[in-house]
Amino acid sequence: MKVTPDARWEEVLALISDSVTPQQYATWFKPLVFLHYKEAERTVTIQVASRYVCEYLEGNYVELFRHVLRQVFGEHTQLQYFVAKSQDNEIGEPPMMQSEMQAAPARQPQRQRMVQPQRSEAQGPQRLDPRLNPRQTFDNYIEGASNKLPRSVGQSIAEHPNNSKFNPMFIYGPPGCGKTHLINAIGVHVCNKYPEKRVLYVSARLFEVQYTSAVMRKTINDFILFYQSIDVLIVDDVQEWEGKPGTQNTFFHIFNHLFKNGRRIILASDRSPVELKDMNDRLLSRFSCGLIAELEKPNEELCVDILKSKIRRDALSIPDDVITYIAQTANGSVRDLEGVINSLLAYSVVYSCSINMRLAERVIQRAIKTNNSPITVDDILEKVCNHFGVTQSAIYSKSRKRDYVVPRQLTMFFTAKLTKMPASRIGKLIGGRDHSTVIHSCSQIEKRIKVDKAFEDEVISIENSFKLKK
């Protein structure tokens, strides 16, 4: 019994489905419509939704097509595309594209009048890879004073993406404050709750690259139509479009189409719309017509909460004083927090050692740029007095109480070490003492450090706090 061309095409799809992921198959191959096979010309013709799909297949799956077509239809089989005419396409039907696997036959004029087959797969936009990070969700996005408003609004949008309120949502804040995590969490939640929605996360830089490629290939209409088909469009780092008028103008038209049709737009930047330079005024007005939400750097308390969440996730054991130290040195950057935790985990595993203050200090010195503001005697006095719970007048006094002597000696020790001030000057500033008292105090501290591990750790902890001076 002779196998029909339709049956052969089903075999082609079956072979392809075994070679790609289910998401890739559903996005790029299932929607393809088999039109016909001309045995004399050894040509397979399929219908695609747009020229963008055609070019994507050619750019990413040409070898796969060559292999399976040769296996099912025979050697020297050519693949020819027919680009369907969309009812919503105001630009008109793009020309039929031909595979570069073989030189396909010349296109016949009557192809333009070909009736679109009535296949459900060819109707309307298809599912696509949203390019989201599934690990960045609301469940692990820790709430604090610095992100309470953006997080609450983001959750509301994720629950009700069809609501026109807060559209667009423009989130801005310094690097490392959690913008990318938040916009990913919105997208992930929408995908899970509304699987029929076409959600897409794209960086501004990738959008610009795609736009430039579309201009060079003269496929800008298909590029615009593709983005106009998105239900929830999430664009990160839009400040990358500064000084790029072509990209801005194209996105302006995409934005207008999505906005007028009730689609959701979420944007993120490292600064507010009014601070963006070399940007089209009409595009900036679109950015500002919804909700502008600022994400501030997380404070120390939120950093501690974020760290503890990550520590629980990675099943680590880190002392509380080390957690506090990391939170203080991260300069309000969630990204730095993650980097430090990952480095500590690697060190502890490779060297089979526990995570302590010394290891944390070593890692942080290599991973985080700390503040290098000069330390003053007043800074040292404040830190030492706060640590030991004594007053500055007690440090200046002549009292020989141990509760006062150790803080006084440490103040002299840290001042000598961190300010490089001569001993005579240090003595005058700390109670009017002479230089020999300062030298003796430093010597006593150094001796105790060598024999008292707990005291050494305490000294390191105090010294680390000086590096956090703002």
Coordinates of C-alpha atoms in Angstrom, one line a residue, residues 205-453:
R205 CA 19.6 44.7 24.3
L206 CA 18.2 41.5 22.7
F207 CA 15.2 43.5 21.3
E208 CA 17.6 45.9 19.7
V209 CA 19.7 43.1 18.2
Q210 CA 16.5 41.5 16.8
Y211 CA 15.3 44.9 15.4
T212 CA 18.7 45.5 13.7
S213 CA 18.6 42.0 12.2
A214 CA 15.1 42.5 10.9
V215 CA 16.1 45.8 9.3
M216 CA 19.0 44.2 7.5
R217 CA 16.9 41.3 6.3
K218 CA 14.0 43.5 5.4
T219 CA 11.7 41.7 7.7
I220 CA 10.8 44.5 10.0
N221 CA 7.0 44.0 9.3
D222 CA 7.2 40.5 10.6
F223 CA 9.2 41.6 13.6
I224 CA 6.6 44.1 14.6
L225 CA 3.7 41.7 14.0
F226 CA 5.4 39.1 16.2
Y227 CA 5.7 41.5 19.1
Q228 CA 2.2 42.8 18.5
S229 CA 0.9 39.3 19.1
I230 CA 2.2 39.2 22.7
D231 CA -0.3 39.3 25.6
V232 CA 2.2 40.2 28.4
L233 CA 5.4 41.9 27.2
I234 CA 8.2 42.3 29.8
V235 CA 11.2 44.4 28.7
D236 CA 14.3 44.7 31.0
D237 CA 16.9 47.4 31.1
V238 CA 15.1 49.9 28.7
Q239 CA 17.9 52.4 29.5
E240 CA 19.8 50.5 26.8
W241 CA 17.7 52.2 24.2
E242 CA 19.2 55.6 24.9
G243 CA 20.4 57.2 21.7
K244 CA 18.8 54.4 19.6
P245 CA 16.0 56.3 17.7
G246 CA 15.2 53.5 15.3
T247 CA 14.7 51.0 18.1
Q248 CA 12.7 53.6 20.1
N249 CA 10.4 54.4 17.1
T250 CA 9.7 50.7 16.4
F251 CA 8.9 49.9 20.1
F252 CA 6.7 53.0 20.2
H253 CA 4.4 51.5 17.5
I254 CA 4.5 48.1 19.2
F255 CA 3.6 49.7 22.5
N256 CA 0.7 51.6 21.0
H257 CA -0.8 48.5 19.5
L258 CA -0.5 46.5 22.7
F259 CA -1.8 49.3 24.8
K260 CA -4.8 50.0 22.6
N261 CA -5.7 46.3 22.6
G262 CA -5.5 45.9 26.4
R263 CA -2.3 43.9 26.5
R264 CA 0.0 44.1 29.5
I265 CA 3.3 45.9 29.3
I266 CA 6.0 45.7 32.1
L267 CA 9.2 47.7 31.8
A268 CA 12.3 47.9 34.0
S269 CA 15.2 50.4 34.1
D270 CA 18.0 51.5 36.3
R271 CA 16.5 55.0 36.4
S272 CA 13.1 56.8 36.2
P273 CA 11.7 57.9 32.8
V274 CA 12.5 61.5 33.5
E275 CA 16.2 60.6 34.0
L276 CA 16.5 58.8 30.7
K277 CA 18.6 60.7 28.1
D278 CA 18.3 60.7 24.3
M279 CA 14.9 59.1 24.4
N280 CA 11.9 60.0 22.3
D281 CA 9.5 62.3 24.2
R282 CA 6.4 60.5 23.0
L283 CA 7.9 57.2 24.1
L284 CA 8.8 58.6 27.5
S285 CA 5.2 59.9 27.8
R286 CA 4.0 56.3 27.2
F287 CA 6.4 55.0 29.9
S288 CA 4.9 57.4 32.4
C289 CA 1.2 57.0 31.7
G290 CA 0.8 53.9 34.0
L291 CA 2.5 53.2 37.3
I292 CA 6.1 54.2 38.0
A293 CA 7.4 52.2 40.9
E294 CA 10.8 52.6 42.5
L295 CA 12.7 49.7 43.9
E296 CA 15.2 50.9 46.5
K297 CA 18.3 49.1 47.7
P298 CA 17.3 46.6 50.4
N299 CA 18.3 47.7 53.9
E300 CA 20.3 45.6 56.3
E301 CA 17.2 44.0 57.8
L302 CA 15.9 42.9 54.4
C303 CA 19.4 41.7 53.3
V304 CA 19.5 39.5 56.4
D305 CA 16.1 38.0 55.6
I306 CA 17.2 37.4 52.0
L307 CA 20.4 35.7 53.2
K308 CA 18.6 33.5 55.6
S309 CA 16.1 32.4 52.9
K310 CA 19.0 31.5 50.6
I311 CA 20.9 29.7 53.4
R312 CA 17.8 27.6 54.1
R313 CA 17.4 26.8 50.4
D314 CA 21.0 25.7 50.1
A315 CA 21.0 23.9 53.5
L316 CA 24.0 25.9 54.7
S317 CA 25.1 26.6 58.3
I318 CA 26.3 30.2 58.7
P319 CA 26.6 32.0 62.1
D320 CA 24.4 34.9 62.7
D321 CA 27.3 37.4 63.1
V322 CA 28.6 36.3 59.7
I323 CA 25.1 36.8 58.2
T324 CA 25.0 40.3 59.6
Y325 CA 28.5 41.1 58.3
I326 CA 27.6 39.9 54.8
A327 CA 24.3 41.9 54.9
Q328 CA 26.2 45.0 55.9
T329 CA 29.0 44.7 53.2
A330 CA 26.7 43.9 50.3
N331 CA 26.0 47.6 49.7
G332 CA 22.3 46.8 49.3
S333 CA 22.8 44.5 46.3
V334 CA 20.9 41.3 46.1
R335 CA 23.2 40.1 43.4
D336 CA 26.2 40.6 45.7
L337 CA 24.4 38.6 48.4
E338 CA 23.9 35.7 46.0
G339 CA 27.5 35.9 44.8
V340 CA 28.9 35.8 48.4
I341 CA 26.6 32.8 49.4
N342 CA 27.6 30.9 46.3
S343 CA 31.3 31.6 46.9
L344 CA 31.1 30.6 50.6
L345 CA 29.3 27.4 49.6
A346 CA 32.1 26.6 47.1
Y347 CA 34.8 27.2 49.6
S348 CA 33.2 25.2 52.3
V349 CA 32.7 22.2 50.0
V350 CA 36.1 22.2 48.2
Y351 CA 38.1 22.8 51.4
S352 CA 35.8 20.9 53.8
C353 CA 35.8 23.8 56.2
S354 CA 33.1 25.6 58.2
I355 CA 31.9 29.0 57.3
N356 CA 33.2 31.6 59.8
M357 CA 34.0 35.3 59.9
R358 CA 37.5 34.8 58.5
L359 CA 36.3 32.9 55.5
A360 CA 33.5 35.4 54.9
E361 CA 35.9 38.3 55.0
R362 CA 38.2 36.6 52.6
V363 CA 35.4 36.0 50.1
I364 CA 33.9 39.5 50.4
Q365 CA 37.3 41.2 49.8
R366 CA 37.4 39.4 46.4
A367 CA 33.7 39.6 45.5
I368 CA 32.5 43.0 46.7
K369 CA 33.8 46.5 46.2
T370 CA 33.6 48.0 49.7
N371 CA 33.5 51.6 50.6
N372 CA 37.0 53.2 50.9
S373 CA 36.1 56.4 52.7
P374 CA 38.9 57.3 55.2
I375 CA 38.4 56.2 58.8
T376 CA 38.6 58.9 61.5
V377 CA 39.2 58.6 65.2
D378 CA 35.6 59.5 65.8
D379 CA 34.5 56.6 63.7
I380 CA 36.7 54.2 65.7
L381 CA 35.5 55.6 69.0
E382 CA 31.8 55.2 68.0
K383 CA 32.2 51.6 66.8
V384 CA 34.2 50.5 69.8
C385 CA 31.9 52.2 72.3
N386 CA 28.8 50.7 70.7
H387 CA 30.4 47.3 70.7
F388 CA 31.4 47.3 74.4
G389 CA 28.5 49.5 75.6
V390 CA 30.7 52.2 77.1
T391 CA 30.7 56.0 76.7
Q392 CA 33.4 58.0 75.0
S393 CA 34.1 59.8 78.3
A394 CA 35.0 56.4 79.8
I395 CA 37.6 55.9 77.1
Y396 CA 39.0 59.4 77.7
S397 CA 39.0 58.9 81.5
K398 CA 42.0 57.7 83.7
S399 CA 40.0 54.8 85.1
R400 CA 41.8 51.4 85.2
K401 CA 38.6 49.3 85.2
R402 CA 39.0 46.4 82.9
D403 CA 35.6 47.3 81.2
Y404 CA 37.2 50.6 80.2
V405 CA 40.9 49.5 79.6
V406 CA 40.2 47.0 76.8
P407 CA 38.0 49.4 74.8
R408 CA 40.6 52.1 75.3
Q409 CA 43.4 49.9 74.1
L410 CA 41.4 48.7 71.1
T411 CA 40.7 52.3 70.2
M412 CA 44.4 53.1 70.2
F413 CA 45.2 49.8 68.3
F414 CA 42.6 50.5 65.6
T415 CA 43.6 54.1 65.2
A416 CA 47.2 53.2 64.8
K417 CA 46.4 50.5 62.3
L418 CA 43.7 52.2 60.2
T419 CA 44.8 55.8 60.2
K420 CA 48.6 55.5 60.2
M421 CA 48.6 58.4 62.7
P422 CA 51.7 58.8 64.8
A423 CA 51.5 57.5 68.4
S424 CA 52.0 60.9 69.9
R425 CA 49.0 62.3 68.0
I426 CA 46.8 59.3 68.9
G427 CA 47.6 59.7 72.6
K428 CA 46.7 63.4 72.6
L429 CA 43.3 62.6 70.9
I430 CA 42.5 59.8 73.3
G431 CA 42.5 61.3 76.7
G432 CA 45.8 63.3 76.4
R433 CA 48.1 60.3 76.9
D434 CA 51.7 60.1 75.8
H435 CA 53.0 58.0 72.9
S436 CA 54.4 55.2 75.2
T437 CA 50.9 54.5 76.4
V438 CA 49.7 54.1 72.9
I439 CA 52.6 51.7 72.0
H440 CA 52.0 49.7 75.1
S441 CA 48.3 49.4 74.4
C442 CA 48.9 48.2 70.8
S443 CA 51.4 45.6 72.0
Q444 CA 49.0 44.3 74.6
I445 CA 46.2 43.8 72.0
E446 CA 48.6 42.1 69.5
K447 CA 49.8 39.6 72.2
R448 CA 46.2 38.8 73.3
I449 CA 45.2 38.2 69.6
K450 CA 47.9 35.5 69.3
V451 CA 46.7 33.5 72.3
D452 CA 42.9 34.2 72.5
K453 CA 40.9 32.9 69.5

